[in-house]
Short mmCIF file of C-alpha atoms and ligand atoms in Angstrom, two decimals:
data_model
loop_
_atom_site.label_atom_id
_atom_site.label_comp_id
_atom_site.label_asym_id
_atom_site.label_seq_id
_atom_site.Cartn_x
_atom_site.Cartn_y
_atom_site.Cartn_z
CA MET A 1 12.00 9.59 -68.25
CA LYS A 2 10.69 12.16 -66.20
CA CYS A 3 12.50 14.10 -63.27
CA PRO A 4 11.28 12.58 -59.97
CA TYR A 5 11.34 16.24 -58.34
CA CYS A 6 9.39 18.23 -60.88
CA GLY A 7 7.66 15.53 -63.35
CA SER A 8 9.52 17.30 -66.54
CA SER A 9 10.89 15.30 -69.21
CA ARG A 10 13.56 18.05 -70.63
CA PHE A 11 17.02 17.32 -69.36
CA ARG A 12 20.57 18.36 -70.50
CA LEU A 13 23.82 16.70 -70.02
CA SER A 14 25.20 17.69 -66.79
CA HIS A 15 29.13 18.14 -66.13
CA LEU A 16 31.12 14.95 -65.21
CA ARG A 17 32.61 14.98 -61.42
CA PHE A 18 35.43 12.51 -60.38
CA SER A 19 32.41 11.20 -58.18
CA ASP A 20 30.47 10.28 -60.93
CA LEU A 21 32.63 7.45 -62.02
CA VAL A 22 31.04 4.79 -60.06
CA HIS A 23 27.89 5.74 -61.76
CA LEU A 24 29.32 5.21 -65.12
CA LEU A 25 30.21 2.24 -64.27
CA VAL A 26 26.71 1.16 -63.90
CA VAL A 27 25.88 2.97 -67.26
CA ARG A 28 24.28 5.75 -65.65
CA TYR A 29 25.23 9.61 -66.59
CA PRO A 30 24.53 12.50 -64.80
CA VAL A 31 21.78 14.96 -66.31
CA ARG A 32 20.19 17.90 -64.76
CA CYS A 33 16.60 19.13 -64.97
CA ARG A 34 15.77 22.08 -67.33
CA LEU A 35 12.86 23.07 -65.20
CA CYS A 36 13.96 22.56 -61.59
CA ARG A 37 18.13 22.24 -62.33
CA GLU A 38 18.02 19.01 -59.98
CA ARG A 39 21.02 16.78 -60.62
CA MET A 40 20.28 13.39 -61.13
CA TYR A 41 21.43 10.26 -63.16
CA ALA A 42 20.05 8.90 -66.59
CA PHE A 43 20.75 5.35 -68.03
CA LEU A 44 23.48 6.22 -70.33
CA PRO A 45 21.85 5.25 -73.59
CA ASP A 46 19.03 8.13 -72.64
CA ALA A 47 21.70 11.04 -71.74
CA LEU A 48 23.52 9.99 -75.49
CA ARG A 49 20.14 10.99 -76.81
CA LEU A 50 20.12 13.93 -75.16
CA ARG A 51 23.59 15.01 -76.68
CA GLY A 52 22.55 14.06 -80.00
CA SER A 53 19.35 16.45 -79.93
CA LEU A 54 21.84 18.89 -79.35
CA HIS A 55 23.72 18.58 -82.64
CA ALA A 56 20.43 17.58 -84.91
CA SER A 57 21.77 19.35 -87.88
CA LYS A 58 23.89 16.93 -89.64
CA GLU A 59 22.30 17.42 -92.90
CA ASP A 60 23.92 20.96 -92.72
CA ALA A 61 27.57 19.32 -92.46
CA PRO A 62 29.53 19.51 -95.34
CA VAL A 63 30.11 16.61 -97.65
CA GLU A 64 33.78 15.91 -98.39
CA LYS A 65 34.87 14.07 -101.24
ZN1 ZN B 1 12.76 18.89 -62.64
#
């Protein structure tokens, strides 16, 4: 996935707006380009992967017994 405005492949999740609901129905989630800050829609699994990369330190999670 690349930004159509600047070609960057770095994105972060954007905040949801009411008008995004129609996009969620077609499994698209709003993201924002980290480089040019343009807002666009990504395929939902791709967007969720962005969220996962923010919390990639699962190894540090405490183990409960
Ligand atoms: Zn961009």
